[in-house]
N, CA, C and O atoms as a GROMACS GRO file, in nm:
protein
  436
    1UNK      N    1  13.701  -0.244  11.439
    1UNK     CA    2  13.606  -0.281  11.320
    1UNK      C    3  13.466  -0.203  11.347
    1UNK      O    4  13.404  -0.204  11.454
    2UNK      N    5  13.429  -0.135  11.229
    2UNK     CA    6  13.315  -0.062  11.239
    2UNK      C    7  13.175  -0.148  11.258
    2UNK      O    8  13.162  -0.258  11.205
    3UNK      N    9  13.085  -0.094  11.328
    3UNK     CA   10  12.949  -0.172  11.339
    3UNK      C   11  12.880  -0.159  11.210
    3UNK      O   12  12.894  -0.053  11.149
    4UNK      N   13  12.813  -0.247  11.164
    4UNK     CA   14  12.737  -0.248  11.049
    4UNK      C   15  12.582  -0.232  11.077
    4UNK      O   16  12.522  -0.323  11.132
    5UNK      N   17  12.520  -0.119  11.041
    5UNK     CA   18  12.373  -0.095  11.070
    5UNK      C   19  12.315  -0.036  10.961
    5UNK      O   20  12.354   0.074  10.922
    6UNK      N   21  12.218  -0.102  10.900
    6UNK     CA   22  12.141  -0.054  10.789
    6UNK      C   23  12.038   0.054  10.822
    6UNK      O   24  11.978   0.054  10.930
    7UNK      N   25  12.023   0.130  10.744
    7UNK     CA   26  11.922   0.249  10.770
    7UNK      C   27  11.820   0.250  10.666
    7UNK      O   28  11.857   0.244  10.549
    8UNK      N   29  11.685   0.258  10.698
    8UNK     CA   30  11.578   0.263  10.604
    8UNK      C   31  11.490   0.396  10.651
    8UNK      O   32  11.450   0.414  10.766
    9UNK      N   33  11.469   0.486  10.538
    9UNK     CA   34  11.406   0.604  10.558
    9UNK      C   35  11.304   0.624  10.446
    9UNK      O   36  11.308   0.554  10.345
   10UNK      N   37  11.214   0.714  10.465
   10UNK     CA   38  11.120   0.765  10.352
   10UNK      C   39  11.182   0.904  10.304
   10UNK      O   40  11.247   0.982  10.375
   11UNK      N   41  11.153   0.916  10.181
   11UNK     CA   42  11.198   1.041  10.113
   11UNK      C   43  11.133   1.155  10.193
   11UNK      O   44  11.016   1.149  10.232
   12UNK      N   45  11.215   1.258  10.215
   12UNK     CA   46  11.153   1.383  10.287
   12UNK      C   47  11.144   1.376  10.432
   12UNK      O   48  11.109   1.478  10.491
   13UNK      N   49  11.170   1.270  10.496
   13UNK     CA   50  11.158   1.259  10.632
   13UNK      C   51  11.280   1.333  10.706
   13UNK      O   52  11.396   1.306  10.677
   14UNK      N   53  11.247   1.423  10.797
   14UNK     CA   54  11.359   1.501  10.858
   14UNK      C   55  11.387   1.481  11.014
   14UNK      O   56  11.456   1.552  11.087
   15UNK      N   57  11.313   1.365  11.047
   15UNK     CA   58  11.325   1.330  11.195
   15UNK      C   59  11.476   1.283  11.209
   15UNK      O   60  11.536   1.231  11.115
   16UNK      N   61  11.534   1.306  11.337
   16UNK     CA   62  11.672   1.278  11.339
   16UNK      C   63  11.703   1.132  11.340
   16UNK      O   64  11.624   1.051  11.389
   17UNK      N   65  11.815   1.098  11.287
   17UNK     CA   66  11.882   0.960  11.301
   17UNK      C   67  11.965   0.970  11.436
   17UNK      O   68  12.050   1.055  11.461
   18UNK      N   69  11.925   0.871  11.515
   18UNK     CA   70  11.993   0.875  11.651
   18UNK      C   71  12.088   0.752  11.666
   18UNK      O   72  12.047   0.638  11.641
   19UNK      N   73  12.205   0.774  11.702
   19UNK     CA   74  12.299   0.658  11.721
   19UNK      C   75  12.345   0.668  11.863
   19UNK      O   76  12.381   0.773  11.915
   20UNK      N   77  12.343   0.537  11.930
   20UNK     CA   78  12.395   0.538  12.056
   20UNK      C   79  12.523   0.439  12.064
   20UNK      O   80  12.511   0.319  12.042
   21UNK      N   81  12.636   0.495  12.094
   21UNK     CA   82  12.766   0.412  12.094
   21UNK      C   83  12.786   0.347  12.222
   21UNK      O   84  12.775   0.404  12.331
   22UNK      N   85  12.817   0.222  12.204
   22UNK     CA   86  12.854   0.152  12.348
   22UNK      C   87  12.952   0.043  12.310
   22UNK      O   88  12.977   0.015  12.193
   23UNK      N   89  13.008  -0.018  12.417
   23UNK     CA   90  13.099  -0.127  12.407
   23UNK      C   91  13.054  -0.228  12.518
   23UNK      O   92  13.044  -0.194  12.636
   24UNK      N   93  13.026  -0.356  12.474
   24UNK     CA   94  12.968  -0.450  12.566
   24UNK      C   95  12.847  -0.414  12.634
   24UNK      O   96  12.828  -0.443  12.752
   25UNK      N   97  12.752  -0.341  12.553
   25UNK     CA   98  12.625  -0.284  12.608
   25UNK      C   99  12.641  -0.188  12.706
   25UNK      O  100  12.543  -0.158  12.774
   26UNK      N  101  12.759  -0.126  12.728
   26UNK     CA  102  12.770  -0.009  12.820
   26UNK      C  103  12.795   0.123  12.741
   26UNK      O  104  12.894   0.130  12.668
   27UNK      N  105  12.712   0.222  12.752
   27UNK     CA  106  12.731   0.341  12.680
   27UNK      C  107  12.874   0.393  12.694
   27UNK      O  108  12.938   0.378  12.799
   28UNK      N  109  12.928   0.459  12.578
   28UNK     CA  110  13.061   0.515  12.577
   28UNK      C  111  13.048   0.657  12.611
   28UNK      O  112  12.951   0.722  12.572
   29UNK      N  113  13.148   0.710  12.688
   29UNK     CA  114  13.159   0.839  12.706
   29UNK      C  115  13.233   0.908  12.576
   29UNK      O  116  13.349   0.885  12.543
   30UNK      N  117  13.136   1.002  12.502
   30UNK     CA  118  13.186   1.045  12.372
   30UNK      C  119  13.222   1.196  12.387
   30UNK      O  120  13.223   1.270  12.289
   31UNK      N  121  13.250   1.236  12.510
   31UNK     CA  122  13.263   1.383  12.528
   31UNK      C  123  13.401   1.425  12.446
   31UNK      O  124  13.504   1.358  12.451
   32UNK      N  125  13.386   1.533  12.377
   32UNK     CA  126  13.496   1.580  12.291
   32UNK      C  127  13.502   1.524  12.145
   32UNK      O  128  13.581   1.570  12.063
   33UNK      N  129  13.421   1.427  12.117
   33UNK     CA  130  13.420   1.359  11.977
   33UNK      C  131  13.326   1.445  11.892
   33UNK      O  132  13.231   1.506  11.941
   34UNK      N  133  13.359   1.446  11.758
   34UNK     CA  134  13.265   1.508  11.659
   34UNK      C  135  13.244   1.392  11.562
   34UNK      O  136  13.332   1.307  11.544
   35UNK      N  137  13.125   1.389  11.499
   35UNK     CA  138  13.090   1.286  11.406
   35UNK      C  139  13.027   1.341  11.278
   35UNK      O  140  12.955   1.440  11.281
   36UNK      N  141  13.057   1.270  11.159
   36UNK     CA  142  13.000   1.304  11.042
   36UNK      C  143  12.949   1.175  10.969
   36UNK      O  144  13.012   1.070  10.958
   37UNK      N  145  12.818   1.204  10.919
   37UNK     CA  146  12.752   1.082  10.846
   37UNK      C  147  12.766   1.116  10.702
   37UNK      O  148  12.733   1.229  10.666
   38UNK      N  149  12.809   1.031  10.620
   38UNK     CA  150  12.816   1.050  10.483
   38UNK      C  151  12.751   0.947  10.399
   38UNK      O  152  12.775   0.828  10.420
   39UNK      N  153  12.663   0.988  10.298
   39UNK     CA  154  12.587   0.898  10.223
   39UNK      C  155  12.628   0.902  10.072
   39UNK      O  156  12.629   1.011  10.014
   40UNK      N  157  12.660   0.797  10.012
   40UNK     CA  158  12.719   0.798   9.878
   40UNK      C  159  12.651   0.682   9.794
   40UNK      O  160  12.589   0.591   9.848
   41UNK      N  161  12.667   0.693   9.664
   41UNK     CA  162  12.601   0.597   9.572
   41UNK      C  163  12.674   0.458   9.569
   41UNK      O  164  12.618   0.356   9.532
   42UNK      N  165  12.803   0.464   9.611
   42UNK     CA  166  12.892   0.331   9.605
   42UNK      C  167  12.951   0.322   9.753
   42UNK      O  168  12.965   0.419   9.827
   43UNK      N  169  12.981   0.198   9.782
   43UNK     CA  170  13.044   0.172   9.908
   43UNK      C  171  13.181   0.218   9.918
   43UNK      O  172  13.236   0.224  10.028
   44UNK      N  173  13.240   0.251   9.812
   44UNK     CA  174  13.384   0.292   9.809
   44UNK      C  175  13.414   0.403   9.693
   44UNK      O  176  13.485   0.385   9.594
   45UNK      N  177  13.345   0.521   9.726
   45UNK     CA  178  13.375   0.624   9.625
   45UNK      C  179  13.515   0.676   9.623
   45UNK      O  180  13.583   0.692   9.724
   46UNK      N  181  13.557   0.704   9.486
   46UNK     CA  182  13.686   0.745   9.476
   46UNK      C  183  13.700   0.896   9.506
   46UNK      O  184  13.810   0.940   9.537
   47UNK      N  185  13.591   0.975   9.496
   47UNK     CA  186  13.598   1.106   9.536
   47UNK      C  187  13.485   1.153   9.640
   47UNK      O  188  13.386   1.081   9.655
   48UNK      N  189  13.499   1.267   9.707
   48UNK     CA  190  13.405   1.299   9.807
   48UNK      C  191  13.272   1.352   9.744
   48UNK      O  192  13.233   1.466   9.768
   49UNK      N  193  13.205   1.268   9.663
   49UNK     CA  194  13.083   1.324   9.600
   49UNK      C  195  12.968   1.256   9.669
   49UNK      O  196  12.933   1.143   9.636
   50UNK      N  197  12.910   1.323   9.761
   50UNK     CA  198  12.810   1.259   9.853
   50UNK      C  199  12.663   1.291   9.811
   50UNK      O  200  12.639   1.400   9.760
   51UNK      N  201  12.570   1.206   9.831
   51UNK     CA  202  12.422   1.236   9.824
   51UNK      C  203  12.382   1.326   9.925
   51UNK      O  204  12.302   1.416   9.900
   52UNK      N  205  12.440   1.307  10.057
   52UNK     CA  206  12.412   1.373  10.165
   52UNK      C  207  12.529   1.355  10.266
   52UNK      O  208  12.589   1.248  10.277
   53UNK      N  209  12.557   1.465  10.339
   53UNK     CA  210  12.658   1.468  10.437
   53UNK      C  211  12.615   1.548  10.554
   53UNK      O  212  12.590   1.667  10.532
   54UNK      N  213  12.601   1.500  10.678
   54UNK     CA  214  12.553   1.559  10.789
   54UNK      C  215  12.651   1.559  10.907
   54UNK      O  216  12.716   1.458  10.936
   55UNK      N  217  12.661   1.672  10.973
   55UNK     CA  218  12.747   1.685  11.094
   55UNK      C  219  12.657   1.632  11.214
   55UNK      O  220  12.541   1.669  11.229
   56UNK      N  221  12.718   1.548  11.291
   56UNK     CA  222  12.640   1.503  11.403
   56UNK      C  223  12.637   1.593  11.535
   56UNK      O  224  12.731   1.668  11.559
   57UNK      N  225  12.536   1.585  11.612
   57UNK     CA  226  12.529   1.667  11.740
   57UNK      C  227  12.543   1.562  11.841
   57UNK      O  228  12.477   1.458  11.840
   58UNK      N  229  12.632   1.593  11.932
   58UNK     CA  230  12.650   1.499  12.054
   58UNK      C  231  12.539   1.549  12.153
   58UNK      O  232  12.554   1.653  12.217
   59UNK      N  233  12.430   1.471  12.162
   59UNK     CA  234  12.314   1.515  12.242
   59UNK      C  235  12.335   1.474  12.378
   59UNK      O  236  12.294   1.543  12.471
   60UNK      N  237  12.402   1.356  12.398
   60UNK     CA  238  12.406   1.303  12.544
   60UNK      C  239  12.548   1.240  12.550
   60UNK      O  240  12.561   1.119  12.530
   61UNK      N  241  12.654   1.319  12.577
   61UNK     CA  242  12.798   1.259  12.562
   61UNK      C  243  12.822   1.143  12.672
   61UNK      O  244  12.901   1.053  12.644
   62UNK      N  245  12.765   1.142  12.780
   62UNK     CA  246  12.791   1.042  12.876
   62UNK      C  247  12.716   0.907  12.843
   62UNK      O  248  12.756   0.799  12.886
   63UNK      N  249  12.601   0.920  12.760
   63UNK     CA  250  12.530   0.809  12.715
   63UNK      C  251  12.570   0.772  12.583
   63UNK      O  252  12.508   0.680  12.528
   64UNK      N  253  12.661   0.827  12.526
   64UNK     CA  254  12.708   0.795  12.378
   64UNK      C  255  12.620   0.823  12.282
   64UNK      O  256  12.622   0.754  12.180
   65UNK      N  257  12.526   0.931  12.297
   65UNK     CA  258  12.414   0.961  12.191
   65UNK      C  259  12.452   1.075  12.095
   65UNK      O  260  12.490   1.185  12.136
   66UNK      N  261  12.440   1.043  11.967
   66UNK     CA  262  12.454   1.148  11.859
   66UNK      C  263  12.345   1.142  11.766
   66UNK      O  264  12.299   1.034  11.729
   67UNK      N  265  12.296   1.266  11.721
   67UNK     CA  266  12.179   1.279  11.619
   67UNK      C  267  12.240   1.348  11.506
   67UNK      O  268  12.328   1.434  11.517
   68UNK      N  269  12.185   1.305  11.392
   68UNK     CA  270  12.195   1.357  11.272
   68UNK      C  271  12.060   1.400  11.208
   68UNK      O  272  11.975   1.314  11.185
   69UNK      N  273  12.039   1.527  11.179
   69UNK     CA  274  11.914   1.576  11.132
   69UNK      C  275  11.920   1.640  11.014
   69UNK      O  276  11.971   1.752  11.007
   70UNK      N  277  11.862   1.571  10.894
   70UNK     CA  278  11.864   1.619  10.757
   70UNK      C  279  11.765   1.727  10.753
   70UNK      O  280  11.668   1.727  10.828
   71UNK      N  281  11.791   1.827  10.658
   71UNK     CA  282  11.688   1.925  10.621
   71UNK      C  283  11.601   1.850  10.513
   71UNK      O  284  11.627   1.739  10.465
   72UNK      N  285  11.498   1.926  10.484
   72UNK     CA  286  11.402   1.871  10.377
   72UNK      C  287  11.478   1.851  10.239
   72UNK      O  288  11.451   1.754  10.169
   73UNK      N  289  11.566   1.937  10.204
   73UNK     CA  290  11.639   1.934  10.093
   73UNK      C  291  11.739   1.817  10.086
   73UNK      O  292  11.759   1.750   9.984
   74UNK      N  293  11.798   1.800  10.202
   74UNK     CA  294  11.906   1.682  10.226
   74UNK      C  295  11.834   1.545  10.207
   74UNK      O  296  11.888   1.449  10.153
   75UNK      N  297  11.704   1.545  10.259
   75UNK     CA  298  11.624   1.413  10.265
   75UNK      C  299  11.546   1.397  10.143
   75UNK      O  300  11.469   1.301  10.141
   76UNK      N  301  11.552   1.478  10.035
   76UNK     CA  302  11.482   1.471   9.912
   76UNK      C  303  11.542   1.386   9.794
   76UNK      O  304  11.571   1.433   9.684
   77UNK      N  305  11.555   1.262   9.829
   77UNK     CA  306  11.612   1.152   9.736
   77UNK      C  307  11.562   1.024   9.768
   77UNK      O  308  11.521   0.996   9.881
   78UNK      N  309  11.563   0.935   9.660
   78UNK     CA  310  11.514   0.808   9.674
   78UNK      C  311  11.620   0.704   9.621
   78UNK      O  312  11.692   0.744   9.530
   79UNK      N  313  11.636   0.592   9.661
   79UNK     CA  314  11.719   0.493   9.608
   79UNK      C  315  11.800   0.410   9.720
   79UNK      O  316  11.777   0.421   9.841
   80UNK      N  317  11.889   0.330   9.668
   80UNK     CA  318  11.972   0.245   9.758
   80UNK      C  319  12.111   0.303   9.747
   80UNK      O  320  12.171   0.323   9.641
   81UNK      N  321  12.160   0.329   9.882
   81UNK     CA  322  12.293   0.390   9.886
   81UNK      C  323  12.375   0.329   9.989
   81UNK      O  324  12.336   0.227  10.046
   82UNK      N  325  12.501   0.394  10.023
   82UNK     CA  326  12.580   0.328  10.134
   82UNK      C  327  12.613   0.453  10.217
   82UNK      O  328  12.610   0.566  10.167
   83UNK      N  329  12.645   0.430  10.346
   83UNK     CA  330  12.692   0.542  10.429
   83UNK      C  331  12.792   0.485  10.535
   83UNK      O  332  12.810   0.365  10.553
   84UNK      N  333  12.851   0.583  10.599
   84UNK     CA  334  12.934   0.564  10.700
   84UNK      C  335  12.934   0.679  10.804
   84UNK      O  336  12.895   0.791  10.771
   85UNK      N  337  12.978   0.652  10.934
   85UNK     CA  338  12.982   0.758  11.031
   85UNK      C  339  13.119   0.752  11.072
   85UNK      O  340  13.165   0.645  11.112
   86UNK      N  341  13.197   0.868  11.065
   86UNK     CA  342  13.330   0.891  11.107
   86UNK      C  343  13.330   0.975  11.223
   86UNK      O  344  13.262   1.076  11.235
   87UNK      N  345  13.422   0.920  11.322
   87UNK     CA  346  13.434   0.988  11.455
   87UNK      C  347  13.570   1.056  11.457
   87UNK      O  348  13.667   0.997  11.409
   88UNK      N  349  13.583   1.178  11.510
   88UNK     CA  350  13.712   1.259  11.524
   88UNK      C  351  13.723   1.293  11.660
   88UNK      O  352  13.627   1.342  11.719
   89UNK      N  353  13.836   1.269  11.719
   89UNK     CA  354  13.878   1.309  11.852
   89UNK      C  355  14.012   1.352  11.855
   89UNK      O  356  14.099   1.264  11.859
   90UNK      N  357  14.048   1.480  11.852
   90UNK     CA  358  14.182   1.529  11.835
   90UNK      C  359  14.243   1.483  11.692
   90UNK      O  360  14.192   1.512  11.584
   91UNK      N  361  14.352   1.411  11.710
   91UNK     CA  362  14.411   1.373  11.577
   91UNK      C  363  14.363   1.225  11.537
   91UNK      O  364  14.399   1.172  11.432
   92UNK      N  365  14.285   1.170  11.623
   92UNK     CA  366  14.226   1.054  11.596
   92UNK      C  367  14.104   1.049  11.508
   92UNK      O  368  14.006   1.113  11.547
   93UNK      N  369  14.092   0.976  11.383
   93UNK     CA  370  13.996   0.970  11.295
   93UNK      C  371  13.954   0.820  11.280
   93UNK      O  372  14.039   0.737  11.247
   94UNK      N  373  13.818   0.783  11.303
   94UNK     CA  374  13.785   0.642  11.286
   94UNK      C  375  13.648   0.640  11.237
   94UNK      O  376  13.559   0.717  11.273
   95UNK      N  377  13.637   0.535  11.142
   95UNK     CA  378  13.512   0.497  11.097
   95UNK      C  379  13.439   0.412  11.194
   95UNK      O  380  13.492   0.308  11.232
   96UNK      N  381  13.322   0.449  11.236
   96UNK     CA  382  13.258   0.372  11.359
   96UNK      C  383  13.138   0.291  11.317
   96UNK      O  384  13.106   0.190  11.380
   97UNK      N  385  13.075   0.330  11.220
   97UNK     CA  386  12.949   0.264  11.166
   97UNK      C  387  12.963   0.255  11.011
   97UNK      O  388  13.024   0.344  10.952
   98UNK      N  389  12.910   0.155  10.945
   98UNK     CA  390  12.891   0.155  10.806
   98UNK      C  391  12.758   0.085  10.769
   98UNK      O  392  12.700   0.019  10.856
   99UNK      N  393  12.716   0.095  10.665
   99UNK     CA  394  12.591   0.011  10.622
   99UNK      C  395  12.535   0.071  10.490
   99UNK      O  396  12.590   0.159  10.424
  100UNK      N  397  12.408   0.007  10.460
  100UNK     CA  398  12.338   0.056  10.355
  100UNK      C  399  12.231   0.156  10.402
  100UNK      O  400  12.186   0.154  10.517
  101UNK      N  401  12.193   0.246  10.306
  101UNK     CA  402  12.111   0.350  10.340
  101UNK      C  403  12.011   0.358  10.232
  101UNK      O  404  12.038   0.410  10.123
  102UNK      N  405  11.883   0.302  10.264
  102UNK     CA  406  11.778   0.298  10.175
  102UNK      C  407  11.664   0.410  10.194
  102UNK      O  408  11.600   0.421  10.299
  103UNK      N  409  11.646   0.487  10.086
  103UNK     CA  410  11.539   0.601  10.083
  103UNK      C  411  11.432   0.562   9.997
  103UNK      O  412  11.452   0.556   9.876
  104UNK      N  413  11.313   0.533  10.051
  104UNK     CA  414  11.192   0.486   9.981
  104UNK      C  415  11.104   0.612   9.953
  104UNK      O  416  11.099   0.712  10.025
  105UNK      N  417  11.038   0.589   9.840
  105UNK     CA  418  10.928   0.689   9.791
  105UNK      C  419  10.823   0.684   9.894
  105UNK      O  420  10.778   0.575   9.929
  106UNK      N  421  10.777   0.804   9.948
  106UNK     CA  422  10.665   0.813  10.027
  106UNK      C  423  10.540   0.842   9.941
  106UNK      O  424  10.554   0.858   9.820
  107UNK      N  425  10.417   0.848  10.000
  107UNK     CA  426  10.291   0.874   9.941
  107UNK      C  427  10.256   1.018   9.947
  107UNK      O  428  10.212   1.077   9.848
  108UNK      N  429  10.276   1.081  10.072
  108UNK     CA  430  10.240   1.221  10.096
  108UNK      C  431  10.358   1.311  10.057
  108UNK      O  432  10.472   1.291  10.098
  109UNK      N  433  10.325   1.406   9.982
  109UNK     CA  434  10.439   1.496   9.934
  109UNK      C  435  10.428   1.632  10.012
  109UNK      O  436  10.510   1.722   9.991
   0.00000   0.00000   0.00000
């Protein structure tokens, strides 16, 4: 079962989204895994029409850390959305995180 984590960000913010994968509070060794974060307007889109899709960078494989860094263009939207993170290791594909993804309008442009 995928973990449920909601994300709240401001429009235009390009700081990395950092996820640490663990089991029973012990970091997982994610060496060899790849990750994709997809944001969509519905929780169950029929087609691959994403608001944003980011490839993760495994920044500390032994500590289970993955970062997703949007560009200014990718982070330039507001509203309430849904996202998931899919892990791939060889032939194994698994959705490991799901949740709501809220982008709020900021003041500074």
